[in-house]
């Protein structure tokens, strides 16, 4: 085994989100044939995260948002394991095999960190226990189970106060995930009321809570305003400039003293570094690993970071201000391709190149077969934007 190791280079990728999965795919395509590429991940499937709000709402089945990694990555060795630590000095990863719980050491010549970000609700008392997140497939399933449960109970409960609480739904955070999730939930609930004769539409209350002065900071102001109007027309309340203080089994309380009684809280706020990243001792900024423009970790010749786990500098703006790659799937896919070229370049004696990318646009589905989008400078809203949104994701799938 050791003899063979000498000749063959090994590239190990940790994490199978957009960045990790596409990095492994491109590495396999570009690296010399005898290079071993290994991907280590805690789940044996790739989750198409932009569709999780639709899975949570039950609009599409989970199998449509998930693909087995072995199927997606022919020629890449896949290891279902949890990474425990990394020994940068001896170039090896310590992992626990998820089938037999045995601790193994995985050696590498180059290491790619693509661990993404984890949901962290700990800043808000009670939110970790009582809030649903939409980060993983398990989250989407939990939300799918939660929705009908509250309506089934509300259909039979006698106490009007309890009924009101069961029929109130709160989403915290009005970025893409929050807006998409509440829009999808509204569709799902409106469509299901025919099965609950004792619930009328005007008993349903949906509230979107946002700390900033407007929703969808990722989009231009006019499209955010269009979305806000559409949400209002559909009976969804939006509380802007509102900070969440705490959550409990029976509701949420805001910093300004206002409270909402509810049993369904979806939290799309609060990200933090993956627990492993906090322990690596690498330089972090805003909870992300600092890398140079080529995505290499400074001081470590053979360690790279890509996707949401990394703070990737872009060439400075015209006015000289610093710019960084956005933590979106669109950026992660482009970063993965450049990262693969850089690693292979270094392996074959070349020099890595700095990453740069101008996003083609942004898309957000807002429910009821409506969406908002900025594409190549064009602004779209309504059903046309939704069709573009759906076609874009189907093409990626």
CSV table of C-alpha atoms in Angstrom, one decimal:
chain,number,residue,atom,x,y,z
A,1,UNK,CA,0.0,0.0,0.0
A,2,UNK,CA,2.7,2.5,1.0
A,3,UNK,CA,4.6,1.8,-2.2
A,4,UNK,CA,1.6,2.6,-4.3
A,5,UNK,CA,1.0,5.8,-2.3
A,6,UNK,CA,4.4,7.1,-3.4
A,7,UNK,CA,3.5,7.5,-7.1
A,8,UNK,CA,-0.2,8.3,-7.0
A,9,UNK,CA,-1.2,11.7,-5.7
A,10,UNK,CA,-4.3,11.8,-3.5
A,11,UNK,CA,-6.7,14.7,-3.3
A,12,UNK,CA,-9.2,14.6,-0.5
A,13,UNK,CA,-12.4,16.7,-0.5
A,14,UNK,CA,-14.3,17.3,2.7
A,15,UNK,CA,-18.0,18.1,2.3
A,16,UNK,CA,-20.5,17.5,-0.5
A,17,UNK,CA,-22.5,20.7,-0.9
A,18,UNK,CA,-22.3,22.6,-4.2
A,19,UNK,CA,-18.6,23.5,-3.7
A,20,UNK,CA,-17.4,20.1,-2.6
A,21,UNK,CA,-19.4,18.0,-5.0
A,22,UNK,CA,-18.5,20.1,-8.1
A,23,UNK,CA,-14.9,20.4,-7.0
A,24,UNK,CA,-14.6,16.6,-6.9
A,25,UNK,CA,-16.4,16.3,-10.3
A,26,UNK,CA,-14.0,18.8,-11.9
A,27,UNK,CA,-10.9,17.4,-10.2
A,28,UNK,CA,-11.8,13.9,-11.6
A,29,UNK,CA,-12.1,15.4,-15.1
A,30,UNK,CA,-8.9,17.5,-15.0
A,31,UNK,CA,-6.5,15.5,-12.8
A,32,UNK,CA,-4.0,13.0,-14.3
A,33,UNK,CA,-5.7,9.5,-14.5
A,34,UNK,CA,-3.6,8.0,-11.7
A,35,UNK,CA,-4.6,10.7,-9.2
A,36,UNK,CA,-6.9,9.4,-6.5
A,37,UNK,CA,-9.8,11.7,-5.7
A,38,UNK,CA,-11.7,10.9,-2.5
A,39,UNK,CA,-14.8,12.7,-1.1
A,40,UNK,CA,-15.7,12.4,2.6
A,41,UNK,CA,-19.2,13.4,3.7
A,42,UNK,CA,-21.6,12.6,6.5
A,43,UNK,CA,-24.5,11.8,4.1
A,44,UNK,CA,-24.3,9.7,1.0
A,45,UNK,CA,-26.3,12.1,-1.1
A,46,UNK,CA,-26.0,15.6,-2.5
A,47,UNK,CA,-28.9,17.9,-1.4
A,48,UNK,CA,-30.1,20.5,-3.9
A,49,UNK,CA,-30.6,23.2,-1.2
A,50,UNK,CA,-32.4,25.8,-3.3
A,51,UNK,CA,-35.3,23.4,-3.6
A,52,UNK,CA,-35.6,22.6,0.2
A,53,UNK,CA,-38.3,25.2,0.8
A,54,UNK,CA,-40.4,23.3,-1.8
A,55,UNK,CA,-39.7,20.0,-0.2
A,56,UNK,CA,-40.6,21.4,3.2
A,57,UNK,CA,-43.9,22.6,1.8
A,58,UNK,CA,-44.5,19.2,0.2
A,59,UNK,CA,-44.7,20.7,-3.3
A,60,UNK,CA,-42.0,18.4,-4.6
A,61,UNK,CA,-40.8,15.1,-3.2
A,62,UNK,CA,-37.5,14.8,-1.4
A,63,UNK,CA,-36.2,12.4,-4.1
A,64,UNK,CA,-36.3,15.3,-6.6
A,65,UNK,CA,-34.0,17.4,-4.4
A,66,UNK,CA,-31.5,14.6,-3.6
A,67,UNK,CA,-29.0,12.7,-5.7
A,68,UNK,CA,-26.8,9.8,-4.6
A,69,UNK,CA,-23.1,11.0,-4.5
A,70,UNK,CA,-21.8,7.7,-6.0
A,71,UNK,CA,-24.0,8.2,-9.0
A,72,UNK,CA,-23.0,11.9,-9.5
A,73,UNK,CA,-19.3,11.2,-9.1
A,74,UNK,CA,-18.1,8.3,-11.2
A,75,UNK,CA,-14.4,7.7,-10.7
A,76,UNK,CA,-14.4,9.5,-7.3
A,77,UNK,CA,-13.9,7.3,-4.2
A,78,UNK,CA,-16.6,8.1,-1.7
A,79,UNK,CA,-16.3,7.6,2.0
A,80,UNK,CA,-19.4,7.9,4.3
A,81,UNK,CA,-17.7,9.3,7.5
A,82,UNK,CA,-17.6,12.1,10.0
A,83,UNK,CA,-14.3,14.1,10.0
A,84,UNK,CA,-13.0,14.4,13.6
A,85,UNK,CA,-9.8,16.3,13.1
A,86,UNK,CA,-7.1,17.2,10.5
A,87,UNK,CA,-3.4,16.8,11.1
A,88,UNK,CA,-1.9,19.4,8.7
A,89,UNK,CA,1.6,18.4,9.9
A,90,UNK,CA,1.3,14.8,8.7
A,91,UNK,CA,-1.1,15.5,5.9
A,92,UNK,CA,-3.9,13.2,7.1
A,93,UNK,CA,-7.6,13.5,8.1
A,94,UNK,CA,-9.0,11.6,11.1
A,95,UNK,CA,-12.5,10.3,10.4
A,96,UNK,CA,-15.0,8.0,12.0
A,97,UNK,CA,-16.5,5.5,9.5
A,98,UNK,CA,-20.3,5.9,9.7
A,99,UNK,CA,-21.0,2.2,9.1
A,100,UNK,CA,-18.7,0.6,11.7
A,101,UNK,CA,-17.7,3.6,13.9
A,102,UNK,CA,-14.0,2.7,13.4
A,103,UNK,CA,-11.5,5.6,13.5
A,104,UNK,CA,-9.4,5.8,10.3
A,105,UNK,CA,-6.6,8.0,9.0
A,106,UNK,CA,-7.0,9.2,5.4
A,107,UNK,CA,-3.8,10.6,4.0
A,108,UNK,CA,-3.8,13.4,1.4
A,109,UNK,CA,-1.4,15.2,-0.9
A,110,UNK,CA,-3.9,18.0,-1.3
A,111,UNK,CA,-6.9,18.8,0.9
A,112,UNK,CA,-10.0,20.7,-0.1
A,113,UNK,CA,-12.2,22.1,2.7
A,114,UNK,CA,-15.8,22.5,1.5
A,115,UNK,CA,-17.7,22.0,4.7
A,116,UNK,CA,-20.2,24.9,4.2
A,117,UNK,CA,-21.8,26.7,7.2
A,118,UNK,CA,-23.9,25.3,9.9
A,119,UNK,CA,-27.2,26.7,11.3
A,120,UNK,CA,-26.6,28.4,14.6
A,121,UNK,CA,-29.6,29.7,16.6
A,122,UNK,CA,-27.9,29.8,20.0
A,123,UNK,CA,-27.9,33.6,20.1
A,124,UNK,CA,-31.7,33.6,20.5
A,125,UNK,CA,-32.9,31.8,23.7
A,126,UNK,CA,-35.3,29.0,22.9
A,127,UNK,CA,-34.9,29.1,19.1
A,128,UNK,CA,-32.7,26.0,18.9
A,129,UNK,CA,-35.3,24.0,20.7
A,130,UNK,CA,-38.4,25.4,19.1
A,131,UNK,CA,-37.4,26.7,15.7
A,132,UNK,CA,-37.3,24.7,12.5
A,133,UNK,CA,-34.4,25.3,10.1
A,134,UNK,CA,-34.3,24.6,6.4
A,135,UNK,CA,-30.7,23.7,5.9
A,136,UNK,CA,-30.8,20.0,5.5
A,137,UNK,CA,-33.0,17.3,4.1
A,138,UNK,CA,-33.9,16.3,7.7
A,139,UNK,CA,-35.1,19.9,8.4
A,140,UNK,CA,-37.3,19.9,5.3
A,141,UNK,CA,-38.8,16.6,6.4
A,142,UNK,CA,-39.5,17.9,9.9
A,143,UNK,CA,-41.2,20.9,8.4
A,144,UNK,CA,-43.2,18.7,6.1
A,145,UNK,CA,-44.5,16.7,9.1
A,146,UNK,CA,-45.0,19.8,11.3
A,147,UNK,CA,-47.4,21.7,8.9
A,148,UNK,CA,-50.2,19.1,8.6
A,149,UNK,CA,-49.9,18.3,12.4
A,150,UNK,CA,-50.8,21.8,13.4
A,151,UNK,CA,-53.8,22.0,11.0
A,152,UNK,CA,-55.1,18.6,12.0
A,153,UNK,CA,-55.1,19.7,15.7
A,154,UNK,CA,-56.6,23.1,14.9
A,155,UNK,CA,-59.4,21.3,13.0
A,156,UNK,CA,-60.6,19.6,16.2
A,157,UNK,CA,-59.5,21.9,19.0
A,158,UNK,CA,-62.3,23.7,20.9
A,159,UNK,CA,-60.3,26.5,22.6
A,160,UNK,CA,-60.2,29.5,20.3
A,161,UNK,CA,-56.9,30.7,21.8
A,162,UNK,CA,-55.1,27.4,21.2
A,163,UNK,CA,-56.7,27.2,17.7
A,164,UNK,CA,-55.3,30.7,16.9
A,165,UNK,CA,-51.8,29.6,18.1
A,166,UNK,CA,-51.9,26.4,16.0
A,167,UNK,CA,-52.9,28.4,12.9
A,168,UNK,CA,-50.1,31.1,13.2
A,169,UNK,CA,-46.9,30.5,11.3
A,170,UNK,CA,-43.8,32.6,11.8
A,171,UNK,CA,-40.7,32.8,9.6
A,172,UNK,CA,-37.7,34.6,11.0
A,173,UNK,CA,-35.3,36.1,8.4
A,174,UNK,CA,-36.5,37.6,5.1
A,175,UNK,CA,-33.6,36.7,2.8
A,176,UNK,CA,-34.1,34.2,-0.1
A,177,UNK,CA,-34.8,31.2,2.2
A,178,UNK,CA,-37.3,33.0,4.5
A,179,UNK,CA,-39.3,34.5,1.7
A,180,UNK,CA,-39.3,31.3,-0.3
A,181,UNK,CA,-40.3,29.2,2.7
A,182,UNK,CA,-43.2,31.4,3.8
A,183,UNK,CA,-44.4,31.7,0.2
A,184,UNK,CA,-44.4,27.9,-0.2
A,185,UNK,CA,-46.0,27.3,3.2
A,186,UNK,CA,-48.8,29.7,2.3
A,187,UNK,CA,-49.4,27.8,-1.0
A,188,UNK,CA,-49.4,24.5,0.9
A,189,UNK,CA,-51.8,25.7,3.6
A,190,UNK,CA,-54.2,27.4,1.2
A,191,UNK,CA,-54.3,24.2,-1.0
A,192,UNK,CA,-55.0,21.9,2.0
A,193,UNK,CA,-57.8,23.8,3.6
A,194,UNK,CA,-60.5,21.8,1.7
A,195,UNK,CA,-59.5,18.8,3.9
A,196,UNK,CA,-60.1,20.8,7.2
A,197,UNK,CA,-63.8,21.9,7.1
A,198,UNK,CA,-63.5,23.7,10.5
A,199,UNK,CA,-60.7,26.0,9.5
A,200,UNK,CA,-61.4,29.1,7.4
A,201,UNK,CA,-58.8,30.9,5.4
A,202,UNK,CA,-59.0,34.1,7.4
A,203,UNK,CA,-58.0,32.1,10.6
A,204,UNK,CA,-54.6,31.4,9.1
A,205,UNK,CA,-52.0,34.0,10.2
A,206,UNK,CA,-48.5,34.1,8.6
A,207,UNK,CA,-45.8,36.6,9.8
A,208,UNK,CA,-42.4,37.2,8.3
A,209,UNK,CA,-40.0,38.8,10.8
A,210,UNK,CA,-36.9,40.7,9.5
A,211,UNK,CA,-34.2,42.6,11.4
A,212,UNK,CA,-33.3,44.9,8.5
A,213,UNK,CA,-35.4,47.8,6.9
A,214,UNK,CA,-36.4,45.7,3.9
A,215,UNK,CA,-36.8,42.1,2.7
A,216,UNK,CA,-34.5,40.3,0.1
A,217,UNK,CA,-31.3,42.3,0.6
A,218,UNK,CA,-29.8,40.1,-2.2
A,219,UNK,CA,-32.1,41.8,-4.8
A,220,UNK,CA,-32.5,45.4,-6.0
A,221,UNK,CA,-35.0,47.5,-4.1
A,222,UNK,CA,-37.8,47.6,-6.7
A,223,UNK,CA,-38.0,43.8,-6.8
A,224,UNK,CA,-37.9,43.5,-3.0
A,225,UNK,CA,-40.8,46.1,-3.0
A,226,UNK,CA,-42.7,44.0,-5.6
A,227,UNK,CA,-42.2,40.9,-3.4
A,228,UNK,CA,-43.4,42.7,-0.3
A,229,UNK,CA,-46.6,43.8,-2.1
A,230,UNK,CA,-47.3,40.3,-3.4
A,231,UNK,CA,-46.8,38.8,0.1
A,232,UNK,CA,-49.1,41.5,1.6
A,233,UNK,CA,-51.8,40.7,-1.1
A,234,UNK,CA,-51.6,37.1,-0.1
A,235,UNK,CA,-52.2,37.9,3.5
A,236,UNK,CA,-48.7,37.5,4.8
A,237,UNK,CA,-47.6,40.1,7.4
A,238,UNK,CA,-44.1,41.4,7.3
A,239,UNK,CA,-42.5,42.9,10.4
A,240,UNK,CA,-39.4,45.0,9.3
A,241,UNK,CA,-36.8,46.5,11.7
A,242,UNK,CA,-37.8,43.8,14.1
A,243,UNK,CA,-35.2,41.9,16.2
A,244,UNK,CA,-36.2,38.5,17.6
A,245,UNK,CA,-35.5,38.2,21.3
A,246,UNK,CA,-36.5,34.7,22.2
A,247,UNK,CA,-38.7,31.7,21.3
A,248,UNK,CA,-40.7,29.2,23.4
A,249,UNK,CA,-43.0,26.3,22.8
A,250,UNK,CA,-45.9,28.7,22.6
A,251,UNK,CA,-44.5,31.6,20.7
A,252,UNK,CA,-41.9,34.2,19.9
A,253,UNK,CA,-41.0,37.5,21.6
A,254,UNK,CA,-39.4,40.5,19.9
A,255,UNK,CA,-36.9,43.0,21.3
A,256,UNK,CA,-39.5,45.8,21.2
A,257,UNK,CA,-41.8,43.8,23.5
A,258,UNK,CA,-44.3,42.5,20.8
A,259,UNK,CA,-45.1,38.8,20.9
A,260,UNK,CA,-46.7,36.3,18.6
A,261,UNK,CA,-48.4,33.1,19.9
A,262,UNK,CA,-47.4,30.3,17.5
A,263,UNK,CA,-46.2,26.7,17.5
A,264,UNK,CA,-44.5,26.8,14.1
A,265,UNK,CA,-41.4,28.9,13.9
A,266,UNK,CA,-39.1,28.6,10.9
A,267,UNK,CA,-35.7,30.2,11.4
A,268,UNK,CA,-33.6,31.1,8.3
A,269,UNK,CA,-31.1,33.2,10.3
A,270,UNK,CA,-27.9,32.5,12.1
A,271,UNK,CA,-25.0,30.8,10.4
A,272,UNK,CA,-21.8,29.7,12.1
A,273,UNK,CA,-18.7,27.8,11.1
A,274,UNK,CA,-18.9,24.0,11.0
A,275,UNK,CA,-17.7,22.7,14.5
A,276,UNK,CA,-14.6,21.2,12.8
A,277,UNK,CA,-13.6,24.5,11.3
A,278,UNK,CA,-13.7,26.2,14.7
A,279,UNK,CA,-11.2,23.6,16.0
A,280,UNK,CA,-8.7,23.7,13.1
A,281,UNK,CA,-6.8,26.7,14.3
A,282,UNK,CA,-6.9,28.3,10.8
A,283,UNK,CA,-7.3,32.1,10.5
A,284,UNK,CA,-11.0,32.9,10.5
A,285,UNK,CA,-12.8,36.1,9.5
A,286,UNK,CA,-16.6,36.5,10.0
A,287,UNK,CA,-16.6,32.8,10.8
A,288,UNK,CA,-15.1,31.8,7.5
A,289,UNK,CA,-11.6,30.5,6.6
A,290,UNK,CA,-9.4,33.3,5.2
A,291,UNK,CA,-7.9,32.2,1.9
A,292,UNK,CA,-5.9,34.0,-0.8
A,293,UNK,CA,-7.5,34.8,-4.3
A,294,UNK,CA,-6.6,31.3,-5.5
A,295,UNK,CA,-8.5,29.7,-2.6
A,296,UNK,CA,-5.4,28.4,-0.9
A,297,UNK,CA,-5.0,28.6,2.8
A,298,UNK,CA,-2.1,31.0,3.5
A,299,UNK,CA,0.9,29.2,5.1
A,300,UNK,CA,-0.3,25.7,3.9
A,301,UNK,CA,0.8,24.9,0.4
A,302,UNK,CA,-1.6,21.9,-0.1
A,303,UNK,CA,-4.7,23.0,1.8
A,304,UNK,CA,-7.6,24.8,0.0
A,305,UNK,CA,-11.0,26.1,1.1
A,306,UNK,CA,-14.0,26.7,-1.2
A,307,UNK,CA,-17.7,27.6,-1.0
A,308,UNK,CA,-19.4,29.0,2.1
A,309,UNK,CA,-16.7,27.8,4.5
A,310,UNK,CA,-14.2,30.2,2.8
A,311,UNK,CA,-13.9,33.9,2.7
A,312,UNK,CA,-12.7,34.3,-0.9
A,313,UNK,CA,-11.4,37.7,-1.9
A,314,UNK,CA,-12.3,39.0,-5.4
A,315,UNK,CA,-10.3,41.6,-7.3
A,316,UNK,CA,-11.0,45.0,-5.6
A,317,UNK,CA,-13.9,47.2,-6.9
A,318,UNK,CA,-13.2,50.3,-9.1
A,319,UNK,CA,-13.2,52.5,-6.0
A,320,UNK,CA,-10.6,50.2,-4.4
A,321,UNK,CA,-13.0,48.7,-1.8
A,322,UNK,CA,-12.6,45.0,-0.8
A,323,UNK,CA,-15.0,42.5,-2.4
A,324,UNK,CA,-15.6,38.8,-1.4
A,325,UNK,CA,-17.4,36.0,-3.2
A,326,UNK,CA,-21.1,35.7,-2.1
A,327,UNK,CA,-22.1,32.5,-0.2
A,328,UNK,CA,-24.5,31.3,-2.9
A,329,UNK,CA,-24.7,28.2,-5.0
A,330,UNK,CA,-24.0,30.2,-8.1
A,331,UNK,CA,-20.6,31.3,-6.7
A,332,UNK,CA,-19.8,27.9,-5.2
A,333,UNK,CA,-20.2,26.1,-8.6
A,334,UNK,CA,-17.9,28.6,-10.3
A,335,UNK,CA,-15.4,28.5,-7.4
A,336,UNK,CA,-15.3,24.7,-7.6
A,337,UNK,CA,-14.3,24.7,-11.3
A,338,UNK,CA,-11.5,27.3,-10.7
A,339,UNK,CA,-10.3,25.4,-7.6
A,340,UNK,CA,-10.0,22.2,-9.5
A,341,UNK,CA,-8.0,23.9,-12.2
A,342,UNK,CA,-5.7,25.5,-9.5
A,343,UNK,CA,-5.1,22.2,-7.7
A,344,UNK,CA,-4.3,20.3,-10.9
A,345,UNK,CA,-2.1,23.2,-12.0
A,346,UNK,CA,0.0,23.0,-8.8
A,347,UNK,CA,0.1,19.2,-9.1
A,348,UNK,CA,1.5,19.4,-12.6
A,349,UNK,CA,4.1,22.2,-11.8
A,350,UNK,CA,2.0,25.2,-12.8
A,351,UNK,CA,0.8,28.3,-10.9
A,352,UNK,CA,-2.8,28.7,-9.6
A,353,UNK,CA,-4.9,31.7,-10.8
A,354,UNK,CA,-7.1,34.0,-8.7
A,355,UNK,CA,-10.8,33.5,-8.8
A,356,UNK,CA,-13.2,36.2,-10.2
A,357,UNK,CA,-16.8,35.9,-11.2
A,358,UNK,CA,-19.6,38.3,-11.9
A,359,UNK,CA,-23.0,36.7,-11.0
A,360,UNK,CA,-25.4,36.3,-13.9
A,361,UNK,CA,-28.3,37.2,-11.7
A,362,UNK,CA,-30.5,36.3,-8.7
A,363,UNK,CA,-33.7,34.4,-8.5
A,364,UNK,CA,-36.3,34.0,-5.7
A,365,UNK,CA,-39.5,32.0,-5.8
A,366,UNK,CA,-42.2,33.8,-3.7
A,367,UNK,CA,-45.0,31.2,-4.0
A,368,UNK,CA,-48.2,31.0,-6.0
A,369,UNK,CA,-46.1,30.4,-9.1
A,370,UNK,CA,-44.6,33.8,-8.9
A,371,UNK,CA,-40.9,34.8,-8.6
A,372,UNK,CA,-38.6,37.7,-8.8
A,373,UNK,CA,-35.4,37.7,-10.8
A,374,UNK,CA,-32.5,39.8,-12.0
A,375,UNK,CA,-30.9,38.1,-15.0
A,376,UNK,CA,-28.1,39.6,-17.1
A,377,UNK,CA,-29.3,43.1,-16.0
A,378,UNK,CA,-33.0,42.3,-16.8
A,379,UNK,CA,-35.5,42.5,-14.0
A,380,UNK,CA,-38.3,40.0,-14.1
A,381,UNK,CA,-41.2,39.4,-11.8
A,382,UNK,CA,-44.4,37.3,-11.7
A,383,UNK,CA,-45.1,34.0,-13.5
A,384,UNK,CA,-42.4,34.6,-16.2
A,385,UNK,CA,-39.7,34.9,-13.5
A,386,UNK,CA,-41.1,31.8,-11.8
A,387,UNK,CA,-40.9,29.8,-15.1
A,388,UNK,CA,-37.3,31.0,-15.5
A,389,UNK,CA,-36.5,30.0,-11.9
A,390,UNK,CA,-38.0,26.6,-12.3
A,391,UNK,CA,-36.2,26.0,-15.6
A,392,UNK,CA,-32.9,27.2,-14.2
A,393,UNK,CA,-33.0,24.7,-11.3
A,394,UNK,CA,-34.3,21.8,-13.5
A,395,UNK,CA,-31.4,22.5,-15.9
A,396,UNK,CA,-29.0,22.3,-13.0
A,397,UNK,CA,-30.6,19.2,-11.6
